[in-house]
Structure formats: structure tokens, C-alpha cells
Short mmCIF file of C-alpha atoms and ligand atoms in Angstrom, two decimals:
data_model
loop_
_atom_site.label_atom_id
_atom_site.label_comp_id
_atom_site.label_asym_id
_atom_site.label_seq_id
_atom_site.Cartn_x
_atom_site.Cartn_y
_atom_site.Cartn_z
CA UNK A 1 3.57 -22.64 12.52
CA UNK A 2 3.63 -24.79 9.47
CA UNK A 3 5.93 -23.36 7.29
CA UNK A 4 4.52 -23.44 4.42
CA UNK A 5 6.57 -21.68 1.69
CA UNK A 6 10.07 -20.02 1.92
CA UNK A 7 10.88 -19.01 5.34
CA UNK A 8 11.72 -14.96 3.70
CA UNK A 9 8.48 -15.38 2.32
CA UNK A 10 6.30 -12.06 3.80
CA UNK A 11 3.46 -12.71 6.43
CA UNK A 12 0.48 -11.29 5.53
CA UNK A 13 -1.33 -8.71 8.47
CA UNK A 14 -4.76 -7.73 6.70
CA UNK A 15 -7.19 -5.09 8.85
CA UNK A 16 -10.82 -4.07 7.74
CA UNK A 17 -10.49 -0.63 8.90
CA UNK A 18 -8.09 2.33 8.13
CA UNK A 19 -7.96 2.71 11.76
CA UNK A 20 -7.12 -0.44 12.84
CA UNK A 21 -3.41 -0.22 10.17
CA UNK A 22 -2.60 3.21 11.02
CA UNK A 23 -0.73 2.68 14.09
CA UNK A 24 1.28 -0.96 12.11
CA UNK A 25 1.78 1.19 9.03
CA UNK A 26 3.38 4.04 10.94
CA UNK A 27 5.93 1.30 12.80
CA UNK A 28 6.93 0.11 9.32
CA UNK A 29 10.45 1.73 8.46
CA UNK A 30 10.26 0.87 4.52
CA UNK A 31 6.86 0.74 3.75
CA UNK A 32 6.38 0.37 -0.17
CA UNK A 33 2.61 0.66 -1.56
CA UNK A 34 1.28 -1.29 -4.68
CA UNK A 35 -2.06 -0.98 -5.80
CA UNK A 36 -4.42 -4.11 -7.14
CA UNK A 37 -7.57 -4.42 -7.20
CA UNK A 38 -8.34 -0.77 -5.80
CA UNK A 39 -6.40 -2.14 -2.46
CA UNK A 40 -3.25 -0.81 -1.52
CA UNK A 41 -0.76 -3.78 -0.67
CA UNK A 42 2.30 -2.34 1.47
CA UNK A 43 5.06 -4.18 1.38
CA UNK A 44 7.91 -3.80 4.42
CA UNK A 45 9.49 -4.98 7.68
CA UNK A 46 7.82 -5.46 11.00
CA UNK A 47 10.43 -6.51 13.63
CA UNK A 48 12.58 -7.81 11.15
CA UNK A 49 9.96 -9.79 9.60
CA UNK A 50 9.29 -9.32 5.93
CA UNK A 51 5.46 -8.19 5.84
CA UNK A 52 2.75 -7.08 3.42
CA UNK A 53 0.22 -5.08 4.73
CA UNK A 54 -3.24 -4.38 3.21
CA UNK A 55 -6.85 -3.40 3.89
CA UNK A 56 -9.01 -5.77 2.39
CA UNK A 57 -12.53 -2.94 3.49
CA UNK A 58 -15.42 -4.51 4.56
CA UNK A 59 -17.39 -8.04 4.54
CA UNK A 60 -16.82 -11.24 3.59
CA UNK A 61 -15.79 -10.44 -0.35
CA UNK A 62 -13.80 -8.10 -0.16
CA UNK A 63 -11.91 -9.90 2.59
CA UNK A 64 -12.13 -13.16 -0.25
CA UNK A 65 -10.87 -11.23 -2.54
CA UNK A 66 -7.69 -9.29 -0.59
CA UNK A 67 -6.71 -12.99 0.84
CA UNK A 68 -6.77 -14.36 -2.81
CA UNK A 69 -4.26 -11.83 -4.11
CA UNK A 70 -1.76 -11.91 -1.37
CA UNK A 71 -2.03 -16.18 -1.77
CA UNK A 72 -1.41 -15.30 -5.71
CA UNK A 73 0.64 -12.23 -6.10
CA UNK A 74 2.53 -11.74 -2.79
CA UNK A 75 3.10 -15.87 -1.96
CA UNK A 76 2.52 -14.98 1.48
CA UNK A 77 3.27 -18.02 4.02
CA UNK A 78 0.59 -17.13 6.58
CA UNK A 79 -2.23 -14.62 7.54
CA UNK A 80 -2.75 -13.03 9.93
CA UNK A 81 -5.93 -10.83 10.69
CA UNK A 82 -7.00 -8.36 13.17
CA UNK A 83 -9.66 -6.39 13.75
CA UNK A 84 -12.49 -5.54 16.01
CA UNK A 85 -15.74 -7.76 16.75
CA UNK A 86 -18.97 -7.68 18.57
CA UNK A 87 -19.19 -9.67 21.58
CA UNK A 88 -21.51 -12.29 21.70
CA UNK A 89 -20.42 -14.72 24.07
CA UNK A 90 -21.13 -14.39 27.85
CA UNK A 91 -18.80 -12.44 29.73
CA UNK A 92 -17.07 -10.99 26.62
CA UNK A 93 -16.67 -7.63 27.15
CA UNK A 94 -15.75 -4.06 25.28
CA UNK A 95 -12.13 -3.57 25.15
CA UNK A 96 -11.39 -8.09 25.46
CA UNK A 97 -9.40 -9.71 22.61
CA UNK A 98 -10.88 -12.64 20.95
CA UNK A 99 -8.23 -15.03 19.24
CA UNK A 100 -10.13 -17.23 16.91
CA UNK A 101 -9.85 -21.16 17.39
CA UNK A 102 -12.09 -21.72 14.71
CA UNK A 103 -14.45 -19.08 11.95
CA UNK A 104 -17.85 -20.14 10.46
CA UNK A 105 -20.07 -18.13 8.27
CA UNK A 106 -23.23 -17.68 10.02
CA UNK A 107 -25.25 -16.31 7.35
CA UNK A 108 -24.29 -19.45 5.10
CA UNK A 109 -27.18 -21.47 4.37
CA UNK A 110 -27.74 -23.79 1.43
CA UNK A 111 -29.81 -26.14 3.61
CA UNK A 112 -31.91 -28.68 2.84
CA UNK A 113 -29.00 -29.31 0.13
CA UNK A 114 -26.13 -29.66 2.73
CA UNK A 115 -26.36 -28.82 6.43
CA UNK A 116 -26.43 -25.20 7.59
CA UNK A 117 -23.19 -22.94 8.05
CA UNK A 118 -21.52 -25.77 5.71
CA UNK A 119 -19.81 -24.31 3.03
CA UNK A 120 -20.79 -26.49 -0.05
CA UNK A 121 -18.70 -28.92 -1.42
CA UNK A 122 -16.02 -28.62 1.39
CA UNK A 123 -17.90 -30.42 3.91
CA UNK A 124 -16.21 -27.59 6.47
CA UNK A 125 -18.67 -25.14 8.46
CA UNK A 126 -15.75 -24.33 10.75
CA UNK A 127 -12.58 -23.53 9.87
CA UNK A 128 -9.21 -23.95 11.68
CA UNK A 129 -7.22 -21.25 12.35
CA UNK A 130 -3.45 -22.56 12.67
CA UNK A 131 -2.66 -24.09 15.89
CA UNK A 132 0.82 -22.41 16.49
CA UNK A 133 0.23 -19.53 15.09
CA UNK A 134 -2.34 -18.90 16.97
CA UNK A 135 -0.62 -19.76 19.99
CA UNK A 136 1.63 -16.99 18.87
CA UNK A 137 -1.09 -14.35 18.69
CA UNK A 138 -2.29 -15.12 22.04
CA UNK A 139 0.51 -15.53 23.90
CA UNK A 140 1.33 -11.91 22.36
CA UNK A 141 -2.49 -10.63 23.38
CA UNK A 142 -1.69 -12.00 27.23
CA UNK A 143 1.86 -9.77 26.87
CA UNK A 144 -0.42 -6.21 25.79
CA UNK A 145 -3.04 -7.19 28.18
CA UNK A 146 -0.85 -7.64 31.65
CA UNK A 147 0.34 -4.23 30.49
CA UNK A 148 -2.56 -2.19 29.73
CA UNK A 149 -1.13 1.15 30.90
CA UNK A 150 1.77 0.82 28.84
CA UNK A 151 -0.67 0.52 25.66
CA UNK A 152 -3.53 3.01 26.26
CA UNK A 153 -3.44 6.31 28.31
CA UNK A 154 -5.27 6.43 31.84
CA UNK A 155 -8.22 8.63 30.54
CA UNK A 156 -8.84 6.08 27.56
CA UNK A 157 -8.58 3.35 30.24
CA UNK A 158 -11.19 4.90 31.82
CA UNK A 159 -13.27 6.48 29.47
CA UNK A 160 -14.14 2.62 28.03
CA UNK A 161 -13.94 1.09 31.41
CA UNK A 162 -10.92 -0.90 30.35
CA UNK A 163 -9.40 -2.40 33.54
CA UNK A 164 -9.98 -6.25 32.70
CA UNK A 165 -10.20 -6.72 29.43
CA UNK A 166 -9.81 -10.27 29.27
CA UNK A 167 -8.25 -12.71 26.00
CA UNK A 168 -10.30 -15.06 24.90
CA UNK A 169 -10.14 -18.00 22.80
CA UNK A 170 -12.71 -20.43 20.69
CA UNK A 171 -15.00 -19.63 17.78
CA UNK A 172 -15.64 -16.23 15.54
CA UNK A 173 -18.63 -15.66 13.24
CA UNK A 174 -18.85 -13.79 10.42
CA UNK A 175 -21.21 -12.80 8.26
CA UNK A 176 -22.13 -9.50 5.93
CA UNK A 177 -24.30 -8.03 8.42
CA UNK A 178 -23.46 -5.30 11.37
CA UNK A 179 -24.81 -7.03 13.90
CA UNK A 180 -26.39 -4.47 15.92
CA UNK A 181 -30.03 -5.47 17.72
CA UNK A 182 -29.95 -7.33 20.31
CA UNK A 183 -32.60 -9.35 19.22
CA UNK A 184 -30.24 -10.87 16.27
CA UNK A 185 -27.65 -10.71 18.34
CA UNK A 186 -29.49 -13.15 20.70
CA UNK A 187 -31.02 -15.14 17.42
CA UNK A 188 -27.04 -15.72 16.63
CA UNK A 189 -26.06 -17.07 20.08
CA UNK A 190 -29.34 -19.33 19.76
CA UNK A 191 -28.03 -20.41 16.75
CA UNK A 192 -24.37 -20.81 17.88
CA UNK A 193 -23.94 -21.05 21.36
CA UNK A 194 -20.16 -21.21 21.79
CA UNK A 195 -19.49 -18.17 19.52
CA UNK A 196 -17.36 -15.73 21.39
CA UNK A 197 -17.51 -13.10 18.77
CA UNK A 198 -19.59 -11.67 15.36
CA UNK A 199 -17.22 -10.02 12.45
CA UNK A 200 -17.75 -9.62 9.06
CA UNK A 201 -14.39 -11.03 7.27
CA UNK A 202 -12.68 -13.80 9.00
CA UNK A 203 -14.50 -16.64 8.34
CA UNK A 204 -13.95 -15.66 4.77
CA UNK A 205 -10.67 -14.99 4.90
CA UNK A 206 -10.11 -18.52 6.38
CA UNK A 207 -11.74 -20.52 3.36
CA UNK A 208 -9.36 -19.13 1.05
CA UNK A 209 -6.20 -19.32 3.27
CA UNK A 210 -8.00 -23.38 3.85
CA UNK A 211 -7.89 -23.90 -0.35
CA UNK A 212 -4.36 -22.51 -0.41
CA UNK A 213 -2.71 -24.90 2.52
CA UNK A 214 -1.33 -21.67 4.04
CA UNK A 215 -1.68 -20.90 7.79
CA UNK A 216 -4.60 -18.25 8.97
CA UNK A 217 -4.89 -17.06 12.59
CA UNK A 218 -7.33 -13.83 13.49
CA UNK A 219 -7.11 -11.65 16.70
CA UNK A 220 -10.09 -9.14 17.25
CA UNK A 221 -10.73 -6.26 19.85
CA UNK A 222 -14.09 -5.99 20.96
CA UNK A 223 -16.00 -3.16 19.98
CA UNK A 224 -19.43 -3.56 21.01
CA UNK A 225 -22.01 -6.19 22.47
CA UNK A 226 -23.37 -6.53 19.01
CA UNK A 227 -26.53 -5.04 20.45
CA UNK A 228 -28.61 -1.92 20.23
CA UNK A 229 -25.86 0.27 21.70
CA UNK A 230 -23.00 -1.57 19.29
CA UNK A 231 -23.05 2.08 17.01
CA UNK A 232 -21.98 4.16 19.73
CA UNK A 233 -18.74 5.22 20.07
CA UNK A 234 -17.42 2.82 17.59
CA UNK A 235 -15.42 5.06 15.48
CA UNK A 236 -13.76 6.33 18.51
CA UNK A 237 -13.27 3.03 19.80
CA UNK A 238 -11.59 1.92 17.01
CA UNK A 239 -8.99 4.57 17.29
CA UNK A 240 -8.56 4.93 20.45
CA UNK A 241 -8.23 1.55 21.56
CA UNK A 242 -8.75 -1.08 18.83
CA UNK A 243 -5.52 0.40 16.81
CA UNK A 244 -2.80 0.74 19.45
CA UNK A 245 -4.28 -3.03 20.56
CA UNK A 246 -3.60 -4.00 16.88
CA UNK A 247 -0.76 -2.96 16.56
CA UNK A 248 1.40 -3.83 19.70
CA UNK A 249 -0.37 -7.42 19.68
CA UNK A 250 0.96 -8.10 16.02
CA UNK A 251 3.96 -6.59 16.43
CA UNK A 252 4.76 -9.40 19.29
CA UNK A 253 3.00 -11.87 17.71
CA UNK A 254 5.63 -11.13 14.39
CA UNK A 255 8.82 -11.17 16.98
CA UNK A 256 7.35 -15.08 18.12
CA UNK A 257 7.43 -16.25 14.87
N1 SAH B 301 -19.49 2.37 11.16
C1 SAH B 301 -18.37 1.66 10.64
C2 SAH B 301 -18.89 0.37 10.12
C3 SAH B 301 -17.87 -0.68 10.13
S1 SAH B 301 -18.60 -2.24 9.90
C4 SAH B 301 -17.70 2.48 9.60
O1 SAH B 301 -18.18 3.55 9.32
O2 SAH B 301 -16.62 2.13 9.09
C5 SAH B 301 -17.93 -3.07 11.25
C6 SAH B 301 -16.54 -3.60 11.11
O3 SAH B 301 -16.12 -4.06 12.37
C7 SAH B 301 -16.46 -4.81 10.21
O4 SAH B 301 -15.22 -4.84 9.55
C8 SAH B 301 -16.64 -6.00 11.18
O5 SAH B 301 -15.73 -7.04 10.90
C9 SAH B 301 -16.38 -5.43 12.56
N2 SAH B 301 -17.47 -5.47 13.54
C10 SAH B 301 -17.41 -4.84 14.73
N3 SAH B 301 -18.55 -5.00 15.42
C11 SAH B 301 -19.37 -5.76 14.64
C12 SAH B 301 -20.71 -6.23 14.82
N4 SAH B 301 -21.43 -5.94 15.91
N5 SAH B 301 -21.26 -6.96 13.81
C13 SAH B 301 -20.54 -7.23 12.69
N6 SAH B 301 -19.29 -6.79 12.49
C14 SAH B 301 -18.68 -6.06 13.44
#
């Protein structure tokens, strides 16, 4: 990982969901909260590693605006971000990771002006995540996966027919929209046909770590096909599975860097 600031500097671990922290949060032995901008920012240790963790909620903005203040306030020296997704891709299933290779907004459009999914006056429609850190994450997703049983108890195995999840690695999508027909979900593989996975913050987050110079790298369980059925059981899902995931997968991740 480029190192991009003091090497004590914290690393930043931002989740959309309550669910998705609860397990990191309850690992961290000094856990200090701040509050800005109606987030709470909590400062601490994760295998040594001098962290702040936040929630940034929900779509693209909020994520925008929870990346700018750890950049500003907290001089974080990378991001990381985890989550859960929809699947889009073929053969990426409920209860796979997804470690991003590159994020693009799919509902960005200022065409004719400049080509679609371009964010204007970057010339970027897809965004980098950082090479090694990345690397990092997945090598840490390939550690949790081989040992499933160690993560998640036999009934939740079952229950979400979780014997093979799978890690995969390429593009994300995001986008302010729960995409959950699969009629858009089909209009958004049309559109993008190597997109492994739809979100709602990523791509976001990933322009403003991009205008900073600071690393970015985002790991997502998925949730859901992204298709009529994506509502169901999400909520359980999320804390069932999608949490411990988060949380043992970062936790390695932090001990690589
Ligand atoms: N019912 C949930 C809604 C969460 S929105 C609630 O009550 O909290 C979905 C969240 O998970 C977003 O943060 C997004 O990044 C991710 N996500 C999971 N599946 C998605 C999908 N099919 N389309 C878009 N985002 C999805």
C-alpha cells in the first residue's frame, strides 16, 4: 500500500449499516466516539492498528460526505470499506465476497456533454481501488472463506446455503437506487457487463479518496441477486452473515498491513 501519510496515521474502516460495525466495534478494546456531522467517528485499535471507525448510512452522499471528513479531520492514510452488495455478475452468489478492482457510478450520466458513467471534469468513469491494499483484503477474504465453519454456525451455513461462497474480484457499481427487479437488474448488466456487484456507496467513496491521493479498497458480502427476491431476508442476512464476514475479513486484512 502506498503510504501515503504518517505510518501511525489511523486507517479508516467505514460500513453503511449498523449491522455490518457491530461485530468490529465490539473487537475494539478502546473505542472512543466523536460526533460530526450527525456520524459517530470511533476512534481505537484493531490488531494493533490505529483505526477510526464510522458509519457513513446510506447512498452515495452520505458515503461523500463521511469519506471527506475522515480525509479532513481524522488524516486517515487509507480506506477501507465493507459492506454488502447485490450480485449481478454470473455465478455470483448470496453469501460470495466481492473485492472491488475498480467502482463506477452507474446512475452517472451527463451525456451528450461527456461520455456516460464519466464523472465530469475528471475524465475517470472507473475508479481504482489500491492495488496492494486490495491484495490485502483479498488475500484476508480467501483466509475467512477456507474457514467458513470457524466464522458462521452450521445452522446459518445452512439456512443461506453457504457452502461455496466464492471471492471475487473486478468491478462494483454503485448508484442511489436498491436495486431490486430483475428487470433493472438485467438493464444494469446490459449496460455493464463485467460488473460483479451493485452497492450504493463505493463508487462514491472512491472519488473522494481519488481527489485526496489516499488509498481506497472495498470488500462486500453478497446479499441478494439484486432481483425481485433481493428484500427477503436481508436484514437477517446482514446480521447473521454479512457482520461476522465483516468483521473477521478486516480484522486480517488490518494484521497484513
Ligand atoms: N432494507 C435496508 C435497506 C438498505 S439499502 C434497511 O432497512 O436498512 C441497501 C444497502 O446495502 C446499501 O448500503 C447498499 O450499499 C447495499 N446493497 C445491498 N444490496 C443492494 C442492491 N440490490 N442494490 C443496491 N444496494 C444494495
Amino acid at each position: 500500500m502506498r503510504v501515503s501519510a504518517a505510518e501511525d496515521a489511523p486507517i479508516a474502516i467505514v460500513g453503511a449499516m449498523h449491522e455490518e460495525l457491530a461485530a468490529l466495534l465490539a473487537a475494539m478494546p478502546d473505542e472512543q466516539a466523536e460526533t460530526v456531522a450527525g456520524r459517530q467517528f470511533w476512534r481505537g485499535h484493531l490488531e494493533g492498528r490505529p483505526v477510526v471507525v464510522v458509519l457513513s448510512r446510506i447512498g452515495k452522499v452520505a458515503a461523500a460526505t463521511t469519506a471527506a471528513v475522515l480525509l479532513a479531520r481524522y488524516g486517515v492514510r487509507a480506506v477501507l470499506f465493507t459492506g454488502v452488495a447485490g450480485g449481478l455478475g454470473d455465478g455470483v452468489a448470496v453469501g460470495d465476497v466481492v473485492v472491488a478492482r475498480e467502482l463506477l457510478q452507474h446512475d452517472m450520466d451527463a451525456s451528450p456533454l461527456f461520455p456516460r458513467h464519466e464523472v465530469p471534469l475528471t475524465g475517470i468513469a472507473r475508479f481504482a481501488a489500491d492495488a496492494a491494499l486490495a491484495d490485502a483484503v483479498a488475500a484476508a477474504t480467501q483466509e475467512v472463506l477456507a474457514a467458513l465453519p470457524t466464522h458462521l454456525p452450521a445452522e446459518v451455513q445452512a439456512e443461506f446455503a453457504l457452502t461455496q461462497a466464492r471471492l471475487h474480484r473486478g468491478l462494483i457499481v454503485s448508484g442511489d437506487r436498491f436495486v431490486a427487479t430483475a428487470a433493472e437488474s438485467a438493464a444494469l448488466r446490459a449496460d455493464l457487463p463485467d460488473a460483479l456487484a451493485v452497492e450504493m456507496e463505493g463508487a462514491a467513496v472512491a472519488q473522494v479518496c481519488h481527489d485526496w491521493g489516499v488509498p481506497f479498497a472495498a470488500v462486500r458480502t453478497i446479499s441478494d441477486r439484486a432481483d425481485d427476491a433481493a428484500h427477503a431476508d436481508f436484514g437477517r442476512f446482514v446480521a447473521r452473515v454479512a457482520s461476522p464476514f465483516s468483521a473477521a475479513i478486516v480484522r486480517r486484512a488490518l494484521a497484513r498491513l
